[in-house]
XYZ file of C-alpha atoms in Angstrom:
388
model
C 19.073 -14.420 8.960
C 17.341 -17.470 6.969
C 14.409 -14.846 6.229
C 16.941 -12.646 5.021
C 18.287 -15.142 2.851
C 15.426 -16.323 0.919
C 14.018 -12.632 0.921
C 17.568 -11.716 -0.925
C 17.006 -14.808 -3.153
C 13.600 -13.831 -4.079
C 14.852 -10.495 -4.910
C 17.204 -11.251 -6.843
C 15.720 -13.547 -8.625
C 12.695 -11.603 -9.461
C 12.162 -10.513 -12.640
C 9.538 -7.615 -12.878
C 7.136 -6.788 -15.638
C 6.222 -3.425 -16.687
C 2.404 -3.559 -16.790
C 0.473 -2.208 -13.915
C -0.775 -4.974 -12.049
C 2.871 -6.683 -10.833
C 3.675 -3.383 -9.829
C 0.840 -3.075 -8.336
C 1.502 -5.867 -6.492
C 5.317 -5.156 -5.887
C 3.925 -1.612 -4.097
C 2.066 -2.969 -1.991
C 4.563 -5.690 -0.448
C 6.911 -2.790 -0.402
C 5.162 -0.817 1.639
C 4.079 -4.095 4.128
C 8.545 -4.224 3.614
C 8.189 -0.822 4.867
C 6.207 -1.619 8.038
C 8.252 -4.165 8.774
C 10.971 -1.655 8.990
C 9.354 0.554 11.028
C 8.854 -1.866 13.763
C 12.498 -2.789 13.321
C 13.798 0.618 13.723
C 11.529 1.786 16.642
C 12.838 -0.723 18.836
C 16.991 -0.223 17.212
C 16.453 3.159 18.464
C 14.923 2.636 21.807
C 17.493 -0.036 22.556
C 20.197 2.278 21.281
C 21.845 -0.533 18.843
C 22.614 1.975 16.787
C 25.560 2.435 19.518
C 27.019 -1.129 18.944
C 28.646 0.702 15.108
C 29.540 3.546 16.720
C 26.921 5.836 15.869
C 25.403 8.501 17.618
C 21.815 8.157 16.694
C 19.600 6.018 14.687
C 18.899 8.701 11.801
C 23.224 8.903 11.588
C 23.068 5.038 11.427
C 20.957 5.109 8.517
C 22.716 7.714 6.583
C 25.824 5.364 7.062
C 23.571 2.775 5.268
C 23.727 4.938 2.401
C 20.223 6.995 3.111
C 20.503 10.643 2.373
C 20.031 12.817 5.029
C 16.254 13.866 4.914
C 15.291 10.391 4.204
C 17.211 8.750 7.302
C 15.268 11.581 9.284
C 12.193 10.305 8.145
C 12.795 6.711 9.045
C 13.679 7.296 12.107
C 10.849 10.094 12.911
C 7.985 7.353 11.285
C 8.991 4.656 13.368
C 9.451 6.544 16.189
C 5.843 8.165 16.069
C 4.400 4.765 15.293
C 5.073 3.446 18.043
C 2.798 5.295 19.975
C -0.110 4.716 17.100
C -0.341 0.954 17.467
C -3.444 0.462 15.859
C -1.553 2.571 12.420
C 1.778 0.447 12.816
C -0.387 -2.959 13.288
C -2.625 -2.017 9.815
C 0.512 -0.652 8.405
C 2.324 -4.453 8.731
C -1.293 -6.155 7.842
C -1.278 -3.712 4.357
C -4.466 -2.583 5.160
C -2.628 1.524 5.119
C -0.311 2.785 2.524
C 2.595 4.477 3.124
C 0.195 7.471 1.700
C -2.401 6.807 4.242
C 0.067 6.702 7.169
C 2.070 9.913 6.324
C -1.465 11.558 5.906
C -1.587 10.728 9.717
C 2.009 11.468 10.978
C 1.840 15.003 9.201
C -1.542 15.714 11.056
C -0.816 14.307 14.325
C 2.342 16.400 15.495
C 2.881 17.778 19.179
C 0.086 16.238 21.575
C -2.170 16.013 18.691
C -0.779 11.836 18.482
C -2.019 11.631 22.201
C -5.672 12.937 20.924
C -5.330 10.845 17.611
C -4.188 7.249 19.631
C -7.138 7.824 22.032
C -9.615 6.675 19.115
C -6.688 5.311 16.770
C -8.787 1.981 16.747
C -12.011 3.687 15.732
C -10.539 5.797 13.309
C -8.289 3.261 11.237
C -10.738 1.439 9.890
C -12.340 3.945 8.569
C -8.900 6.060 6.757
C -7.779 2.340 5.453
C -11.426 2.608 3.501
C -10.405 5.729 1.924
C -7.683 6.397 -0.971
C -4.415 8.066 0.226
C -5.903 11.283 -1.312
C -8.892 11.752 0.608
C -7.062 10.296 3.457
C -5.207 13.203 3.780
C -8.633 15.534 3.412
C -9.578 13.779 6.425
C -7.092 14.385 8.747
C -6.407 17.820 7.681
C -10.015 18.150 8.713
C -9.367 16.490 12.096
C -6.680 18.365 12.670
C -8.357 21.632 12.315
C -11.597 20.295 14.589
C -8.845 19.383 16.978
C -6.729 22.522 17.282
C -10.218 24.517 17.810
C -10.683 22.549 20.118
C -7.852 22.646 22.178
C -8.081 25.892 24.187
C -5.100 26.131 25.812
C -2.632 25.598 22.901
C -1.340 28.506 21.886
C -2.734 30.405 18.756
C -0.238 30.258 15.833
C 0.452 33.968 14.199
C -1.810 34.385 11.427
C 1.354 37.554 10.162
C 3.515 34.902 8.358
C 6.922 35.152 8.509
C 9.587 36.912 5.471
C 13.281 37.465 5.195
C 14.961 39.161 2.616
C 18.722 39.567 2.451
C 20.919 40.333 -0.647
C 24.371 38.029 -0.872
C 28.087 39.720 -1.193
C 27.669 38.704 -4.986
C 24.636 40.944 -5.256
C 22.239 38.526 -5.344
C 18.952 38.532 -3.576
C 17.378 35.603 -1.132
C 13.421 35.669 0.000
C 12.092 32.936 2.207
C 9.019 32.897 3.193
C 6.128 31.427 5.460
C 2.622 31.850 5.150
C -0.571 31.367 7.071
C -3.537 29.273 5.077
C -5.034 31.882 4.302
C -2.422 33.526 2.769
C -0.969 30.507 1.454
C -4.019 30.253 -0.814
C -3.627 33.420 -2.170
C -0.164 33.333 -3.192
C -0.798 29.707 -4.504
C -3.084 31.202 -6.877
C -0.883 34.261 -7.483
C 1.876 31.836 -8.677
C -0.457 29.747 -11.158
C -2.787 32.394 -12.277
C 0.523 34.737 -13.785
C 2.815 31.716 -14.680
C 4.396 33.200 -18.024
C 5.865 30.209 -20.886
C 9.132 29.860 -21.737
C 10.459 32.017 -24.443
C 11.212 30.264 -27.776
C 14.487 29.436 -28.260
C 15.768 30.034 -24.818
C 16.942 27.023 -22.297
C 13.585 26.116 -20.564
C 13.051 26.767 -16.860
C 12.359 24.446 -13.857
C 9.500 25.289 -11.729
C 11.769 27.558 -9.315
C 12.917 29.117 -11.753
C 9.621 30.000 -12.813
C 8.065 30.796 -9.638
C 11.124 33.677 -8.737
C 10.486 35.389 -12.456
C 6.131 35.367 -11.351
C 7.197 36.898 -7.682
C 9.386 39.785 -9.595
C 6.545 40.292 -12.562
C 4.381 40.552 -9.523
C 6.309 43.388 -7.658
C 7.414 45.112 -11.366
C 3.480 45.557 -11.653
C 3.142 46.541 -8.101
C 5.872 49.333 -8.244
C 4.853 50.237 -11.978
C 1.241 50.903 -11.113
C 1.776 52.906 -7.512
C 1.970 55.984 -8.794
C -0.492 58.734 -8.079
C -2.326 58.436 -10.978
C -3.006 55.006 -10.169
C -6.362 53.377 -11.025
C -8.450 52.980 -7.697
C -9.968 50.153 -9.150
C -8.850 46.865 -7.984
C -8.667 42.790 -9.930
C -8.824 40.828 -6.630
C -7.365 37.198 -7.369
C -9.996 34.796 -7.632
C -9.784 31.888 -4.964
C -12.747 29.171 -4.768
C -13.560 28.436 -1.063
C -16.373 26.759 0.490
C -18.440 28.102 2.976
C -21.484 25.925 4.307
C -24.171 28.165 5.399
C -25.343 25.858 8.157
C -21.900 25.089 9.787
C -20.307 27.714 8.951
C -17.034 25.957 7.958
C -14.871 26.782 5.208
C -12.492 24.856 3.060
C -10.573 25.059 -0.201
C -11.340 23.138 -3.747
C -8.895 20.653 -2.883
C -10.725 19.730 0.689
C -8.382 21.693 2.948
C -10.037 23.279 5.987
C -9.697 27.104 6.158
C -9.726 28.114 10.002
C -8.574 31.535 11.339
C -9.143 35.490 11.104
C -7.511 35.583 7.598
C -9.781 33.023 6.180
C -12.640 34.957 7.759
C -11.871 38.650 6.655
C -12.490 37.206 3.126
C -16.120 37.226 3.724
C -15.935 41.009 4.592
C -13.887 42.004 1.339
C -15.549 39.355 -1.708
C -17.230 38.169 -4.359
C -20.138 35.790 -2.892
C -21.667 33.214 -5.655
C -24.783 30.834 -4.291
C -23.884 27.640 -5.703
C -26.683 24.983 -4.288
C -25.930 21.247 -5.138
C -29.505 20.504 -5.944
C -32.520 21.768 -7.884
C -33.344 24.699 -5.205
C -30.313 26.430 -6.569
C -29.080 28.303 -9.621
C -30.018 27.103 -13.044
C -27.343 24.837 -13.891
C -29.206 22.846 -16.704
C -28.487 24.396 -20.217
C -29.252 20.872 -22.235
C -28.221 22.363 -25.627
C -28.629 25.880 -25.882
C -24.547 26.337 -25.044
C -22.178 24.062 -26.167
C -19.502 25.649 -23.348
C -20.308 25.643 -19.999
C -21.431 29.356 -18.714
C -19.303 30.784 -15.331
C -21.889 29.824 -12.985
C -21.926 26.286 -13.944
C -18.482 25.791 -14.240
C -18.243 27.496 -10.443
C -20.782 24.682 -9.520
C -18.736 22.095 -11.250
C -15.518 23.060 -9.783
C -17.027 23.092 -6.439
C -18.409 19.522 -6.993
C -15.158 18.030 -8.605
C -12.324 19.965 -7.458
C -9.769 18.986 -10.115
C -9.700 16.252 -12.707
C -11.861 13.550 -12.127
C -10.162 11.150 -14.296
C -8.930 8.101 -12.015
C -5.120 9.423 -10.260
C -4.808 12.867 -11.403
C -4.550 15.427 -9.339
C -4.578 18.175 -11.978
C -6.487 21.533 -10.661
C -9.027 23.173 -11.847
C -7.248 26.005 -13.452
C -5.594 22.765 -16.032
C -9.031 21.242 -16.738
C -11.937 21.435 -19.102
C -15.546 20.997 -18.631
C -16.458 17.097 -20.805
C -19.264 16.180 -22.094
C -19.527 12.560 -20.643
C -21.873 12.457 -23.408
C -20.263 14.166 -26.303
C -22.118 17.059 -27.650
C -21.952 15.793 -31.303
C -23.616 13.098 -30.209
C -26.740 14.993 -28.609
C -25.063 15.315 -24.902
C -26.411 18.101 -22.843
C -24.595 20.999 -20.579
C -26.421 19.866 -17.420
C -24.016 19.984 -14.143
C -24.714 15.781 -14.547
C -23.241 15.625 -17.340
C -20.244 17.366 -17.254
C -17.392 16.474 -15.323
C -13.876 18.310 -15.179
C -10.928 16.731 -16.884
C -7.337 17.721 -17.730
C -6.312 18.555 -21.051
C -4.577 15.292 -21.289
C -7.485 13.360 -19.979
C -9.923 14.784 -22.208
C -8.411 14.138 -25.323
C -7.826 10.530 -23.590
C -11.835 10.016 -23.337
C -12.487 11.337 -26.839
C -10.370 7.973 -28.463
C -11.756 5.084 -29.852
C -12.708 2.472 -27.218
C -12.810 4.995 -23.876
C -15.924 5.009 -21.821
C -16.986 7.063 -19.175
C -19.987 6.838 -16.697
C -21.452 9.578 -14.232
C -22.925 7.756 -11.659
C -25.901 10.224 -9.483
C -23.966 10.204 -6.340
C -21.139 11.838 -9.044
C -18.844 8.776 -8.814
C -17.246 8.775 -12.594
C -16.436 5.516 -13.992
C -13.968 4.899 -16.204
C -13.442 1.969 -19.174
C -10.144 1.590 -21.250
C -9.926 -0.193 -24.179
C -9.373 -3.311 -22.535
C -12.406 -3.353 -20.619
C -10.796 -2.287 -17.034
C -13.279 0.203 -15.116
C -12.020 2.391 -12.287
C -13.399 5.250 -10.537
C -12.812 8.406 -8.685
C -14.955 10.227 -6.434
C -15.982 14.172 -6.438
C -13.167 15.769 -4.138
C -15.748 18.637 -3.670
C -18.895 17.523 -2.525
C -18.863 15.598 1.040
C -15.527 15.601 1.782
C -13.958 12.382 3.776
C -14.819 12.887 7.611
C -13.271 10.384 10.400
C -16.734 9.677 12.613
């Protein structure tokens, strides 16, 4: 209890800044806090303390500490699951993993994946604590999809997706719905691609709100344009996937792997662009005949950068422009190595007075405020993170 005492004292008596660094700092012990906690709770619930106030289960002792009910599940579940990933937990307490980095490998080790996972936890650690919490993620979702294709005798999930549609006594209607990750990707882009702005002088709507008026403009157009003398021509929504010719593995912008017969069937029914990451390919050097950077180099950029490369944002393609790292009014060229993809907000960012950017030739962008600090992001598209 004397910990807790001076760790209440400091607490208290802490008086935080607002400028990046201290809370830099004060994230990081949090998340060592965090650990700490996790080691606490797995043993609480495999002695059953939880019993001495009368509750019936660790997560119901937490929401009695004033935890809401999802996040008392997740305690409990994370320091449950830790304790059979040692090597994590141990890392976790040392604050050599984030919080990110560790629920990158709880969501991608459920079932008797964490049995597959804690079998080379200690080789594999090491390396995820290396990465950001990001690519972290990239990594296990690509372990996880090497190790359910692997894993013959598990039983194949239904690549049909799931819907239910009811209407209420008030007349109201209620869709939920499941998809596959195939599927998933297409409605993903469904729901950006026909995203339609508030109306001028009407209350503004919140992203659900949004989403239900996109899924009945989508079956308005479906129903308006069945008819018989329908078109027979077809706009397929666009999705960007990977495919490398020598693997044959496919994944997503964003570093997701695509596995499964829905994934593959888009190969029998699409658009096929040859993007090469090296001189063999397409022409993807325009030096200053085009100021704007023509489809196929922007496909070859996207590919590359997946999103905004700007240090922490995780803006999509669909949100970014193509930038000049060095501007075109000041003799830059539209070569794929010198363009990198940035957010609206970004872009304008880099075009102020005393921002710098770099792109390095591995396609590492650096990136120099005003006050001199540099940081850097990696491209999300090229060489995604692989546990070895």
């Amino acid at each position: 209890m004397a910990e807790l005492a001076l760790l209440r004292e400091a607490v208290e008596g802490l008086d935080l800044g607002c400028d990046p660094e201290t809370l830099r700092a004060v994230l990081a012990l949090r998340d060592q806090l965090d650990a700490k906690i996790a080691a606490a709770l797995a043993e609480f619930d495999d002695r059953r303390l939880f019993e001495i106030d009368s509750a019936t289960s660790t997560t119901a002792w937490l929401r009695n500490q004033g935890l809401d009910g999802r996040a008392a599940g997740s305690e409990a579940n994370r320091a449950r699951r830790l304790r059979h990933l040692p090597a994590t937990a141990e890392a976790f307490e040392a604050g050599e993993l984030r919080s990110g980095h560790v629920a990158a490998i709880l969501a991608n080790t459920k079932g008797r994946l964490i049995e597959q996972f804690a079998e080379r936890e200690h080789d594999w650690v090491p390396q995820l604590a290396e990465f950001s919490p990001g690519d972290a993620a990239v990594a296990m979702q690509a372990w996880r999809a090497a190790a359910e294709d692997a894993d013959d005798s598990r039983e194949l999930p239904d690549e049909t997706g799931e819907a239910s549609w009811s209407i209420t006594a008030n007349g109201k209607g209620v869709l939920n719905a499941t998809f596959n990750a195939a599927d998933a990707e297409i409605v993903d882009t469904a729901l950006r691609q026909f995203a339609s702005q508030d109306v001028d002088g009407e209350q503004p709507r919140n992203a659900k709100q949004r989403r239900a008026d996109i899924v009945v403009d989508l079956f308005k157009f479906a129903l308006d344009h069945n008819g018989e003398n329908k078109k027979t021509g077809r706009d397929r929504p666009h999705i960007n996937v990977l495919l490398d010719a020598t693997s044959g593995e496919m994944r997503t912008i964003d570093g997701r792997p695509m596995t499964g017969p829905g994934a593959d069937s888009w190969l029998c029914d699409s658009l096929v662009y040859r993007l090469l990451m090296d001189a063999d390919g397409a022409v993807l050097n325009y030096g200053r005949k085009v100021r704007t950077a023509p489809e196929e180099l922007w496909n070859a950029i996207v590919a590359r950068d997946g999103g905004c490369r700007f240090p922490g944002c995780d803006r999509k393609p669909s949100w970014c422009d193509a930038h000049h790292i060095v501007w075109w009014t000041h003799g830059g060229l539209t070569n794929i190595d010198q363009l990198a993809l940035l957010c609206r907000r970004h872009h304008r960012k880099l075009h102020k007075q005393g921002w710098h950017a770099k792109l390095l030739p591995d396609a590492t962008l650096e990136v120099v405020d005003p006050r001199g600090v540099v940081r850097a992001s990696r491209p999300r598209g090229t060489d995604p993170p692989r546990l070895l």
